Coordinates of C-alpha atoms (C1' of nucleotides) in Angstrom, one line a residue:
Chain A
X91 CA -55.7 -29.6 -28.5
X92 CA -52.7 -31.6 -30.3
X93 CA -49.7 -29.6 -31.2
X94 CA -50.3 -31.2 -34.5
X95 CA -53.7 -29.3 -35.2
X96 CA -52.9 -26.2 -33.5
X97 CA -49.7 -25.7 -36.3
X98 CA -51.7 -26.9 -39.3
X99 CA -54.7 -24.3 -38.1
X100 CA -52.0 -21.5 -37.6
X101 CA -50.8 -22.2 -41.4
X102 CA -54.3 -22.4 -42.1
X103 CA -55.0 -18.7 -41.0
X104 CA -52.1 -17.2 -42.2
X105 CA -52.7 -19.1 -46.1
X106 CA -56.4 -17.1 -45.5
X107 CA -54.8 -13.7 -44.1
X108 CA -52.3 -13.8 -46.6
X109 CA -54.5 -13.8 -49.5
X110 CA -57.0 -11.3 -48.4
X111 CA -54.0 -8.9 -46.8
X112 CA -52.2 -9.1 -49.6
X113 CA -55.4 -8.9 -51.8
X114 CA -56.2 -5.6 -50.4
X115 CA -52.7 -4.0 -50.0
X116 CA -50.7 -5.8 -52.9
X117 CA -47.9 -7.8 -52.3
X118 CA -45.0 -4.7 -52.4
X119 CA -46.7 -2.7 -49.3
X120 CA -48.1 -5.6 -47.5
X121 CA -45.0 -6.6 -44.9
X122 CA -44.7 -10.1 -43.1
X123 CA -45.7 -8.3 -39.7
X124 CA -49.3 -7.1 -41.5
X125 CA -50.0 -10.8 -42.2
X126 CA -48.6 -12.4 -39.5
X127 CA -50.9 -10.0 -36.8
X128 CA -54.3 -10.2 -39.4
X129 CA -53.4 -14.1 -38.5
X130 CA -52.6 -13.6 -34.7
X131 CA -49.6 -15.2 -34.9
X132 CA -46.0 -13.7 -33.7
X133 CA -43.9 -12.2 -37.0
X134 CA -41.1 -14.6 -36.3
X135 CA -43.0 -17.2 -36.2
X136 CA -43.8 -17.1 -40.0
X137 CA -40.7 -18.5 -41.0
X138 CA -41.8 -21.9 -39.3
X139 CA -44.5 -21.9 -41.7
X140 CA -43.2 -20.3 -45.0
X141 CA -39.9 -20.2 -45.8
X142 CA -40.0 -16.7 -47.6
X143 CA -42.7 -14.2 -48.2
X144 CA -42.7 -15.2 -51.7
X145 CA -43.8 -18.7 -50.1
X146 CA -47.0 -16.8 -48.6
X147 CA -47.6 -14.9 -51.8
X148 CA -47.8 -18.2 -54.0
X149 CA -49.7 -19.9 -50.7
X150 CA -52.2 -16.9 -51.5
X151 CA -52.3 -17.9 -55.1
X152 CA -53.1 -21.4 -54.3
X153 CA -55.8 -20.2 -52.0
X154 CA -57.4 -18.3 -54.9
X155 CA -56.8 -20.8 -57.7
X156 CA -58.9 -23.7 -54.9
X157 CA -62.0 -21.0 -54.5
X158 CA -62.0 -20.6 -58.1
X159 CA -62.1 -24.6 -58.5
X160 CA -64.4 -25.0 -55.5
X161 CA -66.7 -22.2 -57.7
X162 CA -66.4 -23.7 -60.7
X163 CA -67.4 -26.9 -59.8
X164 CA -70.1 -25.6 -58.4
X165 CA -71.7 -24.2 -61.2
X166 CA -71.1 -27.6 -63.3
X167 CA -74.1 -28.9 -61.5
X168 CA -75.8 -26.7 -63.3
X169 CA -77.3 -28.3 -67.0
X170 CA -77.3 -25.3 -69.3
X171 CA -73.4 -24.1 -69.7
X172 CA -75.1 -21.1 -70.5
X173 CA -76.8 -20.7 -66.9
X174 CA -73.7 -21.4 -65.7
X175 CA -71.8 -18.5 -67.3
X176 CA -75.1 -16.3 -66.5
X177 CA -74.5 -17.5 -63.0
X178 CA -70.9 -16.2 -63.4
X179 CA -71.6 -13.2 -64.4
X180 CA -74.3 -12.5 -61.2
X181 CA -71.2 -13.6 -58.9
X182 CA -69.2 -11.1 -60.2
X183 CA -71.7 -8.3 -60.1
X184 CA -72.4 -9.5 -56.5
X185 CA -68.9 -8.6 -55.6
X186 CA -68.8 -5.1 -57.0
X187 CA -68.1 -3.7 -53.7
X188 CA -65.0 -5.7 -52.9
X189 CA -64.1 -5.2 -56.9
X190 CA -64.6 -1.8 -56.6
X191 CA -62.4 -1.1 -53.5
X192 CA -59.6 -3.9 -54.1
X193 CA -59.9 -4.9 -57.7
X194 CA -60.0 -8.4 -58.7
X195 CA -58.2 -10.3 -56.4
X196 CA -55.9 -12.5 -59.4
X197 CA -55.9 -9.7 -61.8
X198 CA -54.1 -7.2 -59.3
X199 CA -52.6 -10.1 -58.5
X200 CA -51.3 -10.8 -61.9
X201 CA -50.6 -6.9 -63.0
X202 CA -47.9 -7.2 -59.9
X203 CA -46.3 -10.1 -60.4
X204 CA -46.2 -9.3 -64.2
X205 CA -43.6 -6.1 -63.6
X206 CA -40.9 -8.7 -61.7
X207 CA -37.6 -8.8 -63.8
X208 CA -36.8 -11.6 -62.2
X209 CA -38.8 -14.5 -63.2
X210 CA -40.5 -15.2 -60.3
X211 CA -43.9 -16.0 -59.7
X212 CA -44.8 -14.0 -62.6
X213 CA -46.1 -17.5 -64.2
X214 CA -48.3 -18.4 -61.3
X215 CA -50.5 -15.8 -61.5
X216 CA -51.5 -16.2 -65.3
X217 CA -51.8 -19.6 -64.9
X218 CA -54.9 -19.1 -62.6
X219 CA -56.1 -16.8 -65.0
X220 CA -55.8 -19.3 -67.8
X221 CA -57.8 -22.0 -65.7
X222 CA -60.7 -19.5 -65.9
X223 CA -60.3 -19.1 -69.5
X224 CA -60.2 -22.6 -70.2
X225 CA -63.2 -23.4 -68.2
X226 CA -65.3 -20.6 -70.2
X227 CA -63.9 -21.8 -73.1
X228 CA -65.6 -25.2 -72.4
X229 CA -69.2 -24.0 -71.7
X230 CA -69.1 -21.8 -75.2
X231 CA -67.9 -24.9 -76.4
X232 CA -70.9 -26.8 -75.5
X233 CA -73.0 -24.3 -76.2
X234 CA -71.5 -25.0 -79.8
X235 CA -70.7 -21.7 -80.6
X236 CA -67.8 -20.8 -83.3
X237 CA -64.1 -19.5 -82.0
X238 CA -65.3 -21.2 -78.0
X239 CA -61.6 -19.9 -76.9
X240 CA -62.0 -16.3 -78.7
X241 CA -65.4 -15.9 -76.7
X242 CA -63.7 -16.6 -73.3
X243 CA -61.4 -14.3 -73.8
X244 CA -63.7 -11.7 -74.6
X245 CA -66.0 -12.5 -71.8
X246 CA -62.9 -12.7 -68.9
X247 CA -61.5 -9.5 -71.0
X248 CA -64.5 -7.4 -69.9
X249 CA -64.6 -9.0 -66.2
X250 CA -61.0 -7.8 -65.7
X251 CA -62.0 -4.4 -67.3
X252 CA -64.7 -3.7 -65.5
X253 CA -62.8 -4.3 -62.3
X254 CA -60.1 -2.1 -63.3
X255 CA -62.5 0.8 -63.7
X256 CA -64.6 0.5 -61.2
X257 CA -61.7 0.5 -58.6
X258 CA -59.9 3.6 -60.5
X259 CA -63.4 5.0 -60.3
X260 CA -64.8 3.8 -57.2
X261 CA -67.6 2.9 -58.6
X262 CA -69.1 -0.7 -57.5
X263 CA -72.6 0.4 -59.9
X264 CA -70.3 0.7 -63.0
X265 CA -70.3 -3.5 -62.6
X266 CA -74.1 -3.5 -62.3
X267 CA -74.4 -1.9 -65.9
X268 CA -71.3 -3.9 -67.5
X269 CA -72.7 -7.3 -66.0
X270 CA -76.3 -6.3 -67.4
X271 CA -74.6 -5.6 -71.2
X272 CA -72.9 -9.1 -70.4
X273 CA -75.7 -11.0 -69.7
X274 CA -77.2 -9.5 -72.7
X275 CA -74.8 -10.0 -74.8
X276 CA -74.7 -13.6 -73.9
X277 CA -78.3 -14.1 -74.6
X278 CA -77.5 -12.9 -77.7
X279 CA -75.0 -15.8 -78.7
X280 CA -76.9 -18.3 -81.4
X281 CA -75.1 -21.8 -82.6
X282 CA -74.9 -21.7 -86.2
X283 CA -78.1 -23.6 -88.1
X284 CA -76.6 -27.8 -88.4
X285 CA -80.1 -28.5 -90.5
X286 CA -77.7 -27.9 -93.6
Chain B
X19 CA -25.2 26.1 -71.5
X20 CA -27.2 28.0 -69.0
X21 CA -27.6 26.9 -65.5
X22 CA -31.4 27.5 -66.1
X23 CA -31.5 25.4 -69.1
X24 CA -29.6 22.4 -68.1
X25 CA -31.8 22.4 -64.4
X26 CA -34.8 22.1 -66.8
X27 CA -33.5 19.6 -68.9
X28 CA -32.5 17.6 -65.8
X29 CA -36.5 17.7 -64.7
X30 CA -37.6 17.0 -67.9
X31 CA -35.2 13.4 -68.5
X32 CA -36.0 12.7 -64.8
X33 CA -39.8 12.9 -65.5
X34 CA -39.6 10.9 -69.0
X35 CA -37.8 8.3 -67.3
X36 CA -39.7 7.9 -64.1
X37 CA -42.8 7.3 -66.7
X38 CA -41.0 4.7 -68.5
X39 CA -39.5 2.6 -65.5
X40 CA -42.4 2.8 -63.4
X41 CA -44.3 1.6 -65.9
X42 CA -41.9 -1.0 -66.5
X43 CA -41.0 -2.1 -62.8
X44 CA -44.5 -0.7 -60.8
X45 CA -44.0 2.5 -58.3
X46 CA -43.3 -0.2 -55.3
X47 CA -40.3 -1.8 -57.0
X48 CA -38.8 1.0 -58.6
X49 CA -36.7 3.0 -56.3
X50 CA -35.2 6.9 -56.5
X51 CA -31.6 5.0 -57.7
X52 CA -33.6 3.1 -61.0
X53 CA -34.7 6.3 -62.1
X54 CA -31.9 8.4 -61.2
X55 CA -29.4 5.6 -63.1
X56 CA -31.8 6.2 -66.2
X57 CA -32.0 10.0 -66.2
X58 CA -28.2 10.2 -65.3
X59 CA -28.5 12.2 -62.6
X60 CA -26.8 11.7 -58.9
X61 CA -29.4 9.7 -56.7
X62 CA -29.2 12.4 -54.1
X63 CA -29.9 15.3 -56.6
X64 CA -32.9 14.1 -57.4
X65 CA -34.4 16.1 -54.2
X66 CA -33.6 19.0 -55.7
X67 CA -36.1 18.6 -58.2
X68 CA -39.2 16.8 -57.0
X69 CA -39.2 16.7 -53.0
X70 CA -40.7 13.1 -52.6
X71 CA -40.7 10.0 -54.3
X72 CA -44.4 10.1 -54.6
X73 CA -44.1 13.5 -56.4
X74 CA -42.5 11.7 -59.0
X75 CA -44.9 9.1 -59.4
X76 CA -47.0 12.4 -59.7
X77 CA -45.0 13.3 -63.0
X78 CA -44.7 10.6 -64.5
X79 CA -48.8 11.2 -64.3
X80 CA -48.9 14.3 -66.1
X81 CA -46.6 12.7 -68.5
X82 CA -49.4 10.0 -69.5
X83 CA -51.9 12.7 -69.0
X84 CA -50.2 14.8 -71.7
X85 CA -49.7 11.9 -73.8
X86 CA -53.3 10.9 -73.9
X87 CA -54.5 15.0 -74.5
X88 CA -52.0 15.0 -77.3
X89 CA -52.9 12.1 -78.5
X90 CA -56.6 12.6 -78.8
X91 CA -56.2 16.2 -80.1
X92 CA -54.4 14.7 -83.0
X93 CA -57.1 12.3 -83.3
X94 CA -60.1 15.1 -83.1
X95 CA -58.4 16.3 -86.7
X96 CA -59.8 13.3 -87.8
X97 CA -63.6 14.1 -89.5
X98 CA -65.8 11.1 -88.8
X99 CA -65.8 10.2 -85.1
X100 CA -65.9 6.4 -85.8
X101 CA -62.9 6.7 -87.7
X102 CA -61.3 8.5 -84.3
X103 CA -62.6 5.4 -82.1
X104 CA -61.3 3.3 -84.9
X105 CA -57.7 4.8 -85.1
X106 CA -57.4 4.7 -81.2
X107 CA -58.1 1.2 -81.3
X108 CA -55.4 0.4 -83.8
X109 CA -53.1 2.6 -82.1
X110 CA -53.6 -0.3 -78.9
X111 CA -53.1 -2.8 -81.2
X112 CA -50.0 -1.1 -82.5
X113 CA -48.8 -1.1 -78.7
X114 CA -49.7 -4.8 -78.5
X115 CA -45.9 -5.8 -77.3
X116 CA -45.5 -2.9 -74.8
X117 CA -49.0 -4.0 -73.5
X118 CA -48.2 -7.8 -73.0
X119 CA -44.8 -6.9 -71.4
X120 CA -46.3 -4.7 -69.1
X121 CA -49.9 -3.6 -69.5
X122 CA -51.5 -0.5 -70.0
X123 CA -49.5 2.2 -68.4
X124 CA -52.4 4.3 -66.8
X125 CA -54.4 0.9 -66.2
X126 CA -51.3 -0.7 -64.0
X127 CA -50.6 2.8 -62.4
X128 CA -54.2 2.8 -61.4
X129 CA -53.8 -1.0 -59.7
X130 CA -51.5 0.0 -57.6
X131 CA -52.1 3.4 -56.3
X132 CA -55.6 1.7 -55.4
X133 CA -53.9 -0.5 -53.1
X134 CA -53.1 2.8 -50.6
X135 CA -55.0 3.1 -47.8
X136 CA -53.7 6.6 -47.0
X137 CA -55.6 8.9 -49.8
X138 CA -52.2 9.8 -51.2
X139 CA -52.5 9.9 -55.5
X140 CA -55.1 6.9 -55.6
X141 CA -57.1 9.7 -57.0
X142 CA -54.7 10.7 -59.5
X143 CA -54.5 8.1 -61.9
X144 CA -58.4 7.5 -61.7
X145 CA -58.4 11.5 -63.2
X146 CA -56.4 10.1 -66.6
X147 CA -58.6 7.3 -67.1
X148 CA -61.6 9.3 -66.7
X149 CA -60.8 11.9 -68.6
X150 CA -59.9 9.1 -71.9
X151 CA -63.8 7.9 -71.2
X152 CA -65.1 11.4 -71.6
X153 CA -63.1 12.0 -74.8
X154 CA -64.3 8.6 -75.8
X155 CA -68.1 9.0 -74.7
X156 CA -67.7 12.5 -76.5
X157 CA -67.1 10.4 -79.8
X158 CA -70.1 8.1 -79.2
X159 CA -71.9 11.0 -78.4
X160 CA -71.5 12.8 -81.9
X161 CA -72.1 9.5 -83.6
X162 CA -75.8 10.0 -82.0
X163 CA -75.3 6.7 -80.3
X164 CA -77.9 6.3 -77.2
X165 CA -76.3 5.6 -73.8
X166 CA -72.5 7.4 -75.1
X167 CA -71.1 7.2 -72.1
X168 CA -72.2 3.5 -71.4
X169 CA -70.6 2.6 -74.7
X170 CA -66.9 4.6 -73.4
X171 CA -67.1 2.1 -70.7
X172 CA -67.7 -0.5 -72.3
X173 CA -65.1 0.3 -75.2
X174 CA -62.0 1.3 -72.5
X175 CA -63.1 -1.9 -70.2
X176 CA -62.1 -4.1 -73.1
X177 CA -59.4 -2.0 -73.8
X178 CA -57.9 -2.7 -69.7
X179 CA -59.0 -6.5 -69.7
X180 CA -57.4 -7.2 -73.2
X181 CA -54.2 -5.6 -71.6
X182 CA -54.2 -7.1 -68.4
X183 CA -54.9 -10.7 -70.1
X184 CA -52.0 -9.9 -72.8
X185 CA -50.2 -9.4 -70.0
X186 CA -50.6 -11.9 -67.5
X187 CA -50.7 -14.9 -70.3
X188 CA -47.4 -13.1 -72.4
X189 CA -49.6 -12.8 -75.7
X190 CA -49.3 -9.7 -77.9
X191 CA -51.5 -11.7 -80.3
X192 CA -54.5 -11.7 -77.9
X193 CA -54.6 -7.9 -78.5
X194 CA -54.6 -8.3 -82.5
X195 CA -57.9 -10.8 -82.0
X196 CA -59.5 -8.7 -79.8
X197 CA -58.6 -5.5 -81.8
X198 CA -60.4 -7.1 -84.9
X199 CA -63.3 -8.1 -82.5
X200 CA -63.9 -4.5 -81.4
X201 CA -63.5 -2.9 -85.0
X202 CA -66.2 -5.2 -85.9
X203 CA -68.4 -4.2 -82.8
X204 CA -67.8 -0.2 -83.8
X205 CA -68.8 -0.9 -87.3
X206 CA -72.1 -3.0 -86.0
X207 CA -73.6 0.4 -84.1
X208 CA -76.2 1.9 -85.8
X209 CA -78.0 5.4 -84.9
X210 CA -81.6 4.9 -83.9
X211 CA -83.8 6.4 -87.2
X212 CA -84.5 9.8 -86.8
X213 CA -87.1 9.5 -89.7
X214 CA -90.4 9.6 -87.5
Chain C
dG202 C1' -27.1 24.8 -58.4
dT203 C1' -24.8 20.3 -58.1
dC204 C1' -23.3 16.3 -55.9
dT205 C1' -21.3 13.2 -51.9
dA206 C1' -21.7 11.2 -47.8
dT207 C1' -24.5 9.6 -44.5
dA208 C1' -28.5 9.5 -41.2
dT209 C1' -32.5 7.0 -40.3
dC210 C1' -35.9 3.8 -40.8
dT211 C1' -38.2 -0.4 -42.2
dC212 C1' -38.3 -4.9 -43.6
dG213 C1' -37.1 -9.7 -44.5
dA214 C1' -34.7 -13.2 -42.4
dT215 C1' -32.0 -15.7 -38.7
dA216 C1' -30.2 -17.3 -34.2
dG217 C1' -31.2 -19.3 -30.4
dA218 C1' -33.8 -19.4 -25.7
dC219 C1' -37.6 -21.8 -23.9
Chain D
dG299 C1' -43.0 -26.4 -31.8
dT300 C1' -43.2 -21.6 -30.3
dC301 C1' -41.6 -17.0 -29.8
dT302 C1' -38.1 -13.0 -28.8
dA303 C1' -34.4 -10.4 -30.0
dT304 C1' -31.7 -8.9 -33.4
dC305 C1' -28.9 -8.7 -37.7
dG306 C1' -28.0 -6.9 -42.1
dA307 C1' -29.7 -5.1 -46.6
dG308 C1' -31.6 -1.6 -48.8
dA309 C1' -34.6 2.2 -49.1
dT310 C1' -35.9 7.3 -48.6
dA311 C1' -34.5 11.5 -47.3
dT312 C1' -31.2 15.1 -45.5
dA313 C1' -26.9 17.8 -44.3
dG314 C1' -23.6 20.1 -45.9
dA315 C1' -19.2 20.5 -48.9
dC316 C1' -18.1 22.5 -53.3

DNA sequence: GTCTATATCTCGATAGAC
DNA sequence: GTCTATCGAGATATAGAC
């Protein structure tokens, strides 16, 4: 095994432990040496990988904002933009458990980040947020619907409301009912007549 | 001045502060000093008041808890349950810049005390937001709307996603469109006929 | 009852051996 | 490149003077 591999794996896992560590603790109670034993790797040692924690914290973000690109993507192989917000919808309903224990994973994220005084990192986090929106906007937008942008919001709106109350509730079924109105109310969605 | 009187007032300005800076900075970031400096009080005194920190994360609480119970009683004076659900959404919107500075107070309370593995208050602020969805189920209720509670969840999820996305994208005007959005939803639900 | 001084602990970060 | 030992800052909490 190269000396090369073996450091870029050891970044590797902390980058992964990082963002689920700090995903299920938040960033404020999760310490270097939480990360740096969920990645097997000594706590000193960190600091040959990321200069500061806040490194690891935006190598977390990064780590989210890829998955969410790698998801994304996916569902553009899908014709109908509606199927693919449907399919959107049935992902997030198939991670009530996790929602419903940790939240969602950039929203917590984001609430977090947002009460720095200091500026931060506080950008980061909205900005994967904002990716999400724009790519909901599009498929609204092709489904040419009026106000594309307004919809997204809405429909990202309820996703990070849900989330919040099912994990202040602990209750991963109160996702099952909010991604059933959801799909619903997508359904419901008509373009405007263009026979005019 | 009474001894009695000024050791009451000292709890009180040390529970009205610890409401507004934990809100502001998140119970992680804030320490005894940040809300000692803001009540004017000696950092060490504070012990002679609440015995741990977390006990006044625990006030701070029953501040927003009292908040919301007198906010809601003010709101029962109202006749016409959809104009109650109608003026607690405007009051949001009337928040809006508090909100997209730093979210919903309960909501970003909630986040956090989540994140505890030890059972220690992650109950608490669950209890606040659960009693605002009975209150607003209760509405829906008397408006002989089916599935009330379903419709509280609903109404309150938009309420925490709006907040969270004013917050993480710096927008107080995203909670004006979405405000508009959700008067026109209220107004849209119609009572089944009874007529048959 | 009130406040100061300080004990104690934990964490982020660094220095330097290997 | 890897890891150990440790420093120093800053936090909660306490002991005890007044």
């Amino acid at each position: 095994m190269k000396p090369r591999a073996r450091a870029a794996d050891k970044r590797r896992r902390l980058t992964t432990e990082a963002a689920r560590v700090l995903h299920e603790q938040g960033v404020e109670r999760t310490t270097l040496a939480d990360i740096a034993r969920a990645a097997d790797v000594p706590v000193g040692n960190v600091y040959y990988y990321f200069k500061t924690k806040d490194d690891l914290v935006l190598a977390a973000l990064s780590e989210h904002s890829a998955h969410l690109a790698e998801f994304t993507g996916r569902l553009d192989r899908l014709p109908d933009p509606r199927d693919r917000l449907k399919a959107l919808i049935e992902a997030w309903v198939d991670q009530r458990e996790v929602a419903a224990r940790y939240g969602c994973p950039t929203g917590t994220l984001a609430v977090e980040l947002d009460k720095r005084a200091d500026g931060t990192l506080d950008e980061e986090a909205g900005t994967v947020i904002r990716r999400l929106l724009e790519w909901t906007g599009d498929q609204f937008r092709a489904l040419d619907l009026p106000d594309p942008d307004d919809l997204a919001v809405t429909l990202i709106s309820a996703y990070q409301g849900m989330s919040l109350l099912a994990n202040a509730l602990r209750d991963p079924d109160l996702m099952t009912r909010e991604g059933t109105r959801l799909l619903g109310w997508l359904n419901s969605l008509q373009a405007p007549d263009q026979t005019a």
